[in-house]
mmCIF file of C-alpha atoms in Angstrom:
data_model
loop_
_atom_site.group_PDB
_atom_site.id
_atom_site.type_symbol
_atom_site.label_atom_id
_atom_site.label_comp_id
_atom_site.label_asym_id
_atom_site.label_seq_id
_atom_site.Cartn_x
_atom_site.Cartn_y
_atom_site.Cartn_z
ATOM 1 C CA MET A 1 0.000 0.000 0.000
ATOM 2 C CA GLU A 2 2.831 2.353 0.936
ATOM 3 C CA ARG A 3 4.658 1.619 -2.326
ATOM 4 C CA CYS A 4 1.509 2.416 -4.313
ATOM 5 C CA SER A 5 1.210 5.712 -2.469
ATOM 6 C CA ARG A 6 4.794 6.635 -3.366
ATOM 7 C CA CYS A 7 4.259 5.715 -6.991
ATOM 8 C CA HIS A 8 1.147 7.862 -7.045
ATOM 9 C CA ARG A 9 3.169 10.857 -5.883
ATOM 10 C CA LEU A 10 5.693 10.192 -8.625
ATOM 11 C CA LEU A 11 2.918 10.136 -11.216
ATOM 12 C CA LEU A 12 1.703 13.491 -9.936
ATOM 13 C CA LEU A 13 5.161 14.872 -10.655
ATOM 14 C CA LEU A 14 5.475 13.652 -14.230
ATOM 15 C CA PRO A 15 2.813 15.832 -15.939
ATOM 16 C CA LEU A 16 4.696 18.952 -14.929
ATOM 17 C CA VAL A 17 8.137 17.857 -16.014
ATOM 18 C CA LEU A 18 6.896 16.310 -19.249
ATOM 19 C CA GLY A 19 5.267 19.591 -20.177
ATOM 20 C CA LEU A 20 8.477 21.590 -19.972
ATOM 21 C CA GLY A 21 9.599 20.736 -23.502
ATOM 22 C CA THR A 22 12.805 19.319 -24.878
ATOM 23 C CA ALA A 23 16.045 20.182 -23.113
ATOM 24 C CA PRO A 24 18.702 21.780 -25.330
ATOM 25 C CA GLY A 25 22.335 20.670 -25.274
ATOM 26 C CA TRP A 26 24.661 22.475 -22.890
ATOM 27 C CA ALA A 27 26.384 25.458 -24.458
ATOM 28 C CA GLY A 28 28.135 26.797 -21.355
ATOM 29 C CA ALA A 29 26.547 28.125 -18.188
ATOM 30 C CA PRO A 30 27.513 30.136 -15.115
ATOM 31 C CA SER A 31 27.808 28.718 -11.618
ATOM 32 C CA VAL A 32 24.503 27.711 -10.038
ATOM 33 C CA ASP A 33 23.844 28.605 -6.399
ATOM 34 C CA VAL A 34 21.442 25.788 -5.534
ATOM 35 C CA LEU A 35 20.468 27.187 -2.128
ATOM 36 C CA ARG A 36 19.491 30.512 -3.632
ATOM 37 C CA ALA A 37 17.596 28.818 -6.470
ATOM 38 C CA LEU A 38 15.617 26.789 -3.930
ATOM 39 C CA ARG A 39 14.757 29.944 -1.969
ATOM 40 C CA PHE A 40 16.800 29.207 1.158
ATOM 41 C CA PRO A 41 17.446 32.924 1.861
ATOM 42 C CA SER A 42 13.681 33.502 2.141
ATOM 43 C CA LEU A 43 13.504 30.768 4.825
ATOM 44 C CA PRO A 44 10.779 28.441 3.477
ATOM 45 C CA ASP A 45 9.048 26.074 5.890
ATOM 46 C CA GLY A 46 11.532 23.807 7.606
ATOM 47 C CA VAL A 47 14.534 26.130 7.098
ATOM 48 C CA ARG A 48 16.008 28.639 9.528
ATOM 49 C CA ARG A 49 19.257 30.532 9.768
ATOM 50 C CA ALA A 50 22.129 29.120 11.794
ATOM 51 C CA ARG A 51 25.815 29.820 12.371
ATOM 52 C CA GLY A 52 28.073 28.591 9.609
ATOM 53 C CA ILE A 53 31.514 27.005 9.609
ATOM 54 C CA CYS A 54 32.940 30.401 10.648
ATOM 55 C CA PRO A 55 31.178 32.494 13.331
ATOM 56 C CA ALA A 56 30.416 35.266 10.840
ATOM 57 C CA HIS A 57 29.045 32.916 8.176
ATOM 58 C CA VAL A 58 25.369 32.232 7.621
ATOM 59 C CA ALA A 59 24.141 28.666 7.185
ATOM 60 C CA TYR A 60 20.692 27.104 7.004
ATOM 61 C CA ARG A 61 19.338 24.479 9.380
ATOM 62 C CA VAL A 62 16.997 22.113 7.554
ATOM 63 C CA SER A 63 14.264 20.055 9.184
ATOM 64 C CA ARG A 64 11.748 19.359 6.385
ATOM 65 C CA PRO A 65 13.698 19.031 3.130
ATOM 66 C CA ASP A 66 10.837 17.352 1.251
ATOM 67 C CA GLN A 67 9.540 20.858 0.518
ATOM 68 C CA LEU A 68 12.685 22.087 -1.221
ATOM 69 C CA SER A 69 12.507 21.463 -4.966
ATOM 70 C CA ALA A 70 12.409 23.248 -8.320
ATOM 71 C CA PRO A 71 12.315 22.415 -12.052
ATOM 72 C CA THR A 72 15.832 21.548 -13.212
ATOM 73 C CA ARG A 73 15.543 23.868 -16.207
ATOM 74 C CA GLN A 74 15.040 26.771 -13.823
ATOM 75 C CA LEU A 75 18.555 26.146 -12.491
ATOM 76 C CA PHE A 76 20.147 25.015 -15.781
ATOM 77 C CA PRO A 77 18.341 26.765 -18.646
ATOM 78 C CA GLY A 78 21.205 25.990 -21.012
ATOM 79 C CA GLY A 79 21.463 22.327 -20.060
ATOM 80 C CA PHE A 80 23.514 20.466 -17.459
ATOM 81 C CA PRO A 81 27.303 20.562 -17.989
ATOM 82 C CA LYS A 82 29.102 17.381 -19.008
ATOM 83 C CA ASP A 83 32.055 17.961 -16.658
ATOM 84 C CA PHE A 84 31.346 19.858 -13.458
ATOM 85 C CA SER A 85 32.175 20.577 -9.830
ATOM 86 C CA LEU A 86 29.684 20.133 -6.994
ATOM 87 C CA LEU A 87 30.755 22.107 -3.923
ATOM 88 C CA THR A 88 29.162 22.132 -0.493
ATOM 89 C CA VAL A 89 29.877 23.165 3.087
ATOM 90 C CA VAL A 90 27.678 20.966 5.242
ATOM 91 C CA ARG A 91 27.125 19.465 8.681
ATOM 92 C CA THR A 92 24.772 16.498 9.005
ATOM 93 C CA ARG A 93 23.032 15.029 12.014
ATOM 94 C CA PRO A 94 25.289 12.409 13.631
ATOM 95 C CA GLY A 95 24.676 8.940 12.228
ATOM 96 C CA LEU A 96 22.702 10.199 9.226
ATOM 97 C CA GLN A 97 22.735 8.449 5.831
ATOM 98 C CA ALA A 98 20.672 10.567 3.455
ATOM 99 C CA PRO A 99 20.748 12.392 0.110
ATOM 100 C CA LEU A 100 21.908 15.989 -0.052
ATOM 101 C CA LEU A 101 20.843 16.678 -3.634
ATOM 102 C CA THR A 102 18.978 14.666 -6.274
ATOM 103 C CA LEU A 103 18.259 15.414 -9.930
ATOM 104 C CA TYR A 104 15.440 13.563 -11.735
ATOM 105 C CA SER A 105 14.693 13.228 -15.451
ATOM 106 C CA ALA A 106 11.276 13.887 -16.996
ATOM 107 C CA GLN A 107 10.572 10.149 -16.682
ATOM 108 C CA GLY A 108 11.337 10.161 -12.964
ATOM 109 C CA VAL A 109 14.773 8.525 -13.335
ATOM 110 C CA GLN A 110 17.352 9.604 -10.780
ATOM 111 C CA GLN A 111 20.179 11.010 -12.901
ATOM 112 C CA LEU A 112 22.392 12.629 -10.295
ATOM 113 C CA GLY A 113 22.699 12.477 -6.545
ATOM 114 C CA LEU A 114 25.084 12.952 -3.653
ATOM 115 C CA GLU A 115 24.379 10.850 -0.566
ATOM 116 C CA LEU A 116 26.152 11.763 2.652
ATOM 117 C CA GLY A 117 26.909 9.464 5.564
ATOM 118 C CA ARG A 118 29.034 6.350 5.927
ATOM 119 C CA PRO A 119 29.916 5.697 3.141
ATOM 120 C CA VAL A 120 29.547 8.620 0.726
ATOM 121 C CA ARG A 121 27.755 7.700 -2.523
ATOM 122 C CA PHE A 122 27.716 9.535 -5.833
ATOM 123 C CA LEU A 123 24.835 8.578 -8.111
ATOM 124 C CA TYR A 124 24.916 9.267 -11.849
ATOM 125 C CA GLU A 125 22.985 7.939 -14.845
ATOM 126 C CA ASP A 126 23.172 9.478 -18.318
ATOM 127 C CA GLN A 127 20.758 9.230 -21.242
ATOM 128 C CA THR A 128 22.035 5.747 -22.101
ATOM 129 C CA GLY A 129 21.489 4.378 -18.602
ATOM 130 C CA ARG A 130 25.197 4.342 -17.794
ATOM 131 C CA PRO A 131 26.746 3.575 -15.447
ATOM 132 C CA GLN A 132 24.616 0.679 -14.236
ATOM 133 C CA PRO A 133 23.968 0.469 -10.455
ATOM 134 C CA PRO A 134 26.815 -1.995 -9.726
ATOM 135 C CA ALA A 135 29.262 0.544 -11.172
ATOM 136 C CA GLN A 136 27.944 3.558 -9.251
ATOM 137 C CA PRO A 137 30.812 5.207 -7.306
ATOM 138 C CA VAL A 138 30.933 4.466 -3.564
ATOM 139 C CA PHE A 139 33.522 6.154 -1.331
ATOM 140 C CA ARG A 140 34.015 3.715 1.507
ATOM 141 C CA GLY A 141 36.141 4.592 4.487
ATOM 142 C CA LEU A 142 34.803 8.157 4.518
ATOM 143 C CA SER A 143 32.151 9.389 6.926
ATOM 144 C CA LEU A 144 30.283 12.686 6.795
ATOM 145 C CA ALA A 145 27.800 11.658 9.493
ATOM 146 C CA ASP A 146 29.777 12.778 12.547
ATOM 147 C CA GLY A 147 27.926 16.015 13.283
ATOM 148 C CA LYS A 148 30.927 18.139 12.255
ATOM 149 C CA TRP A 149 31.314 20.744 9.540
ATOM 150 C CA HIS A 150 32.869 19.451 6.325
ATOM 151 C CA ARG A 151 33.937 21.029 3.064
ATOM 152 C CA VAL A 152 33.071 18.624 0.262
ATOM 153 C CA ALA A 153 34.015 18.987 -3.402
ATOM 154 C CA VAL A 154 33.044 16.568 -6.171
ATOM 155 C CA ALA A 155 34.832 16.772 -9.531
ATOM 156 C CA VAL A 156 33.237 14.932 -12.453
ATOM 157 C CA LYS A 157 35.339 14.718 -15.613
ATOM 158 C CA GLY A 158 35.358 12.133 -18.372
ATOM 159 C CA GLN A 159 35.178 8.622 -16.976
ATOM 160 C CA SER A 160 35.992 9.418 -13.355
ATOM 161 C CA VAL A 161 34.714 11.267 -10.295
ATOM 162 C CA THR A 162 36.914 12.649 -7.515
ATOM 163 C CA LEU A 163 35.733 13.375 -3.984
ATOM 164 C CA ILE A 164 37.704 15.878 -1.900
ATOM 165 C CA VAL A 165 36.794 16.121 1.795
ATOM 166 C CA ASP A 166 38.106 18.801 4.162
ATOM 167 C CA CYS A 167 40.758 19.911 1.683
ATOM 168 C CA LYS A 168 42.877 16.879 2.474
ATOM 169 C CA LYS A 169 41.227 13.550 1.726
ATOM 170 C CA ARG A 170 41.017 12.929 -2.026
ATOM 171 C CA VAL A 171 39.623 9.752 -3.554
ATOM 172 C CA THR A 172 38.943 9.030 -7.250
ATOM 173 C CA ARG A 173 36.540 6.401 -8.546
ATOM 174 C CA PRO A 174 35.693 5.243 -12.091
ATOM 175 C CA LEU A 175 32.537 6.688 -13.647
ATOM 176 C CA PRO A 176 31.888 4.528 -16.743
ATOM 177 C CA ARG A 177 29.385 6.806 -18.441
ATOM 178 C CA SER A 178 28.989 7.229 -22.194
ATOM 179 C CA ALA A 179 31.392 9.316 -24.279
ATOM 180 C CA HIS A 180 28.810 12.063 -24.706
ATOM 181 C CA PRO A 181 26.684 11.957 -21.544
ATOM 182 C CA VAL A 182 23.547 14.069 -21.287
ATOM 183 C CA LEU A 183 21.403 14.739 -18.233
ATOM 184 C CA ASP A 184 17.763 15.618 -18.899
ATOM 185 C CA THR A 185 16.827 19.066 -17.555
ATOM 186 C CA ARG A 186 13.075 18.596 -18.026
ATOM 187 C CA GLY A 187 12.764 17.051 -14.562
ATOM 188 C CA VAL A 188 13.220 18.387 -11.044
ATOM 189 C CA VAL A 189 15.974 19.080 -8.537
ATOM 190 C CA ILE A 190 15.220 18.064 -4.946
ATOM 191 C CA PHE A 191 17.236 19.024 -1.885
ATOM 192 C CA GLY A 192 17.693 16.485 0.888
ATOM 193 C CA ALA A 193 15.290 13.803 -0.330
ATOM 194 C CA ARG A 194 14.471 11.209 -2.977
ATOM 195 C CA ILE A 195 10.995 10.599 -4.337
ATOM 196 C CA LEU A 196 10.755 6.914 -3.418
ATOM 197 C CA ASP A 197 12.789 6.926 -0.181
ATOM 198 C CA GLU A 198 11.990 7.785 3.412
ATOM 199 C CA GLU A 199 15.533 8.953 4.190
ATOM 200 C CA VAL A 200 15.804 12.743 4.404
ATOM 201 C CA PHE A 201 18.589 15.184 5.178
ATOM 202 C CA GLU A 202 18.836 16.720 8.633
ATOM 203 C CA GLY A 203 21.496 19.266 9.416
ATOM 204 C CA ASP A 204 23.106 22.554 8.433
ATOM 205 C CA VAL A 205 24.198 23.614 4.979
ATOM 206 C CA GLN A 206 26.139 26.793 4.269
ATOM 207 C CA GLU A 207 26.916 26.413 0.598
ATOM 208 C CA LEU A 208 25.795 24.230 -2.312
ATOM 209 C CA VAL A 209 27.062 25.223 -5.738
ATOM 210 C CA ILE A 210 27.407 23.497 -9.110
ATOM 211 C CA VAL A 211 30.094 24.905 -11.409
ATOM 212 C CA PRO A 212 30.863 23.892 -15.023
ATOM 213 C CA GLY A 213 34.302 22.284 -15.257
ATOM 214 C CA VAL A 214 36.382 20.664 -12.519
ATOM 215 C CA GLN A 215 38.786 23.475 -11.675
ATOM 216 C CA ALA A 216 36.465 24.858 -8.985
ATOM 217 C CA ALA A 217 36.555 21.557 -7.076
ATOM 218 C CA TYR A 218 40.349 21.609 -6.849
ATOM 219 C CA GLN A 219 40.431 25.304 -5.900
ATOM 220 C CA PHE A 220 37.621 25.075 -3.349
ATOM 221 C CA CYS A 221 39.958 25.200 -0.378
ATOM 222 C CA GLU A 222 41.950 28.104 -1.754
ATOM 223 C CA GLN A 223 39.104 30.498 -1.053
ATOM 224 C CA LYS A 224 40.086 33.354 1.177
ATOM 225 C CA ASP A 225 37.273 32.738 3.653
ATOM 226 C CA LEU A 226 38.701 29.274 4.470
ATOM 227 C CA GLU A 227 40.825 30.968 7.112
ATOM 228 C CA CYS A 228 37.798 32.768 8.637
ATOM 229 C CA GLU A 229 39.914 35.911 8.574
ATOM 230 C CA GLY A 230 41.095 35.893 12.171
ATOM 231 C CA SER A 231 37.957 34.440 13.756
ATOM 232 C CA GLN A 232 37.877 31.111 15.555
ATOM 233 C CA ARG A 233 35.947 28.318 13.877
ATOM 234 C CA GLU A 234 35.292 24.647 14.337
ATOM 235 C CA ARG A 235 37.814 22.941 12.096
ATOM 236 C CA PRO A 236 36.723 19.864 10.129
ATOM 237 C CA GLN A 237 38.205 16.654 11.450
ATOM 238 C CA ASN A 238 41.970 16.316 10.791
ATOM 239 C CA GLN A 239 41.991 19.537 8.736
ATOM 240 C CA GLN A 240 45.147 21.651 8.823
ATOM 241 C CA SER A 241 45.589 25.268 7.925
ATOM 242 C CA HIS A 242 46.292 25.968 4.253
ATOM 243 C CA ARG A 243 47.469 29.524 4.813
ATOM 244 C CA THR A 244 51.048 28.653 3.857
ATOM 245 C CA GLN A 245 49.918 26.933 0.661
ATOM 246 C CA ARG A 246 48.454 30.047 -0.904
ATOM 247 C CA SER A 247 50.561 32.680 -2.585
ATOM 248 C CA PRO A 248 50.007 36.223 -1.207
ATOM 249 C CA LYS A 249 49.329 37.352 -4.771
ATOM 250 C CA GLN A 250 46.533 34.874 -5.347
ATOM 251 C CA GLN A 251 43.062 36.275 -5.023
ATOM 252 C CA PRO A 252 40.649 33.388 -5.780
ATOM 253 C CA SER A 253 37.177 34.495 -6.718
ATOM 254 C CA ARG A 254 34.420 33.864 -4.200
ATOM 255 C CA LEU A 255 31.502 31.710 -5.113
ATOM 256 C CA HIS A 256 28.170 33.474 -5.199
ATOM 257 C CA ARG A 257 26.406 33.672 -1.852
ATOM 258 C CA PRO A 258 22.732 34.263 -0.961
ATOM 259 C CA GLN A 259 21.826 37.917 -0.610
ATOM 260 C CA ASN A 260 19.819 39.705 2.052
ATOM 261 C CA GLN A 261 21.475 37.850 4.894
ATOM 262 C CA GLU A 262 20.300 38.980 8.296
ATOM 263 C CA PRO A 263 22.611 39.637 11.303
ATOM 264 C CA GLN A 264 23.861 36.406 12.828
ATOM 265 C CA ARG A 265 22.271 35.140 16.006
ATOM 266 C CA GLN A 266 23.625 32.627 18.505
ATOM 267 C CA VAL A 267 22.418 29.069 18.117
ATOM 268 C CA ARG A 268 23.112 25.874 19.980
ATOM 269 C CA GLU A 269 25.972 23.768 18.657
ATOM 270 C CA TRP A 270 23.546 21.109 17.621
ATOM 271 C CA ASP A 271 19.898 20.424 18.148
ATOM 272 C CA LYS A 272 17.859 17.684 16.590
ATOM 273 C CA PRO A 273 14.874 19.122 14.715
ATOM 274 C CA THR A 274 11.827 16.959 14.276
ATOM 275 C CA ILE A 275 11.467 15.762 10.713
ATOM 276 C CA ALA A 276 8.010 15.933 9.156
ATOM 277 C CA ALA A 277 6.751 13.051 7.064
ATOM 278 C CA HIS A 278 8.446 12.976 3.636
ATOM 279 C CA CYS A 279 6.697 13.233 0.255
ATOM 280 C CA GLU A 280 3.268 14.092 1.617
ATOM 281 C CA GLY A 281 1.503 15.577 -1.385
ATOM 282 C CA GLN A 282 3.276 17.429 -4.164
ATOM 283 C CA HIS A 283 6.582 19.250 -3.906
ATOM 284 C CA PRO A 284 6.208 23.043 -3.521
ATOM 285 C CA GLY A 285 7.110 24.810 -6.711
ATOM 286 C CA ILE A 286 5.497 21.926 -8.644
ATOM 287 C CA SER A 287 1.892 22.215 -9.606
ATOM 288 C CA SER A 288 -0.455 19.706 -11.142
ATOM 289 C CA PRO A 289 -1.860 20.451 -14.568
#
């Protein structure tokens, strides 16, 4: 009965995404601030402001991620890039194993996803159905479910994907996709949830950006604000300062941040918000025909 209910919700989603037309091929696109695109700065239901990885940084504490979704074409009007960087600064509830971001095709196929926890999983499926599930990259031996802040960068290029955690741990896995992979942008992007799963994200997220090309993933930790500019911060596990690794002449560009940030208020180091039931009704931002 429960499975039928989930399938019914998926069917409610399809009329919208099928009516968005044919997705064009990617011809170059700017960086996409996913949090801004999903209206995090306006604090939708289940989202509130929290302290980020540095005391002066603004993050968002999420308790009902099933309400955070948008049409993929709204984020990627020119198509999804073949090679790209996915960058996030995130802190999950201890012991959590849940998706951070999921991208669905018009047919409801999960094309892209990043699942945090122990282990970390990267999910990818192009227009040809490659790679098959047994070949999906799994990063064992890494845990992002310890309740600590982590900087995570994913670099997807050619037939491989590289995961960089806390500017130090770097692991590469094969990604046997087709030579000319395409991701359908006629579907939806969902934060912190999957359509047919009960697992949902709980925690804080400060940044979530997708950038064409892989250079951004390898330069993620060279950002000036990594040092918190003289303020004390909670350092990710086993992370060392990279101040000596950056030339004084280098001025890396900052990734785009949400606007209209309010003054920071004190919050508890961690509280456990109550998660509402997932996938009840349609996703906000998605209307039935």
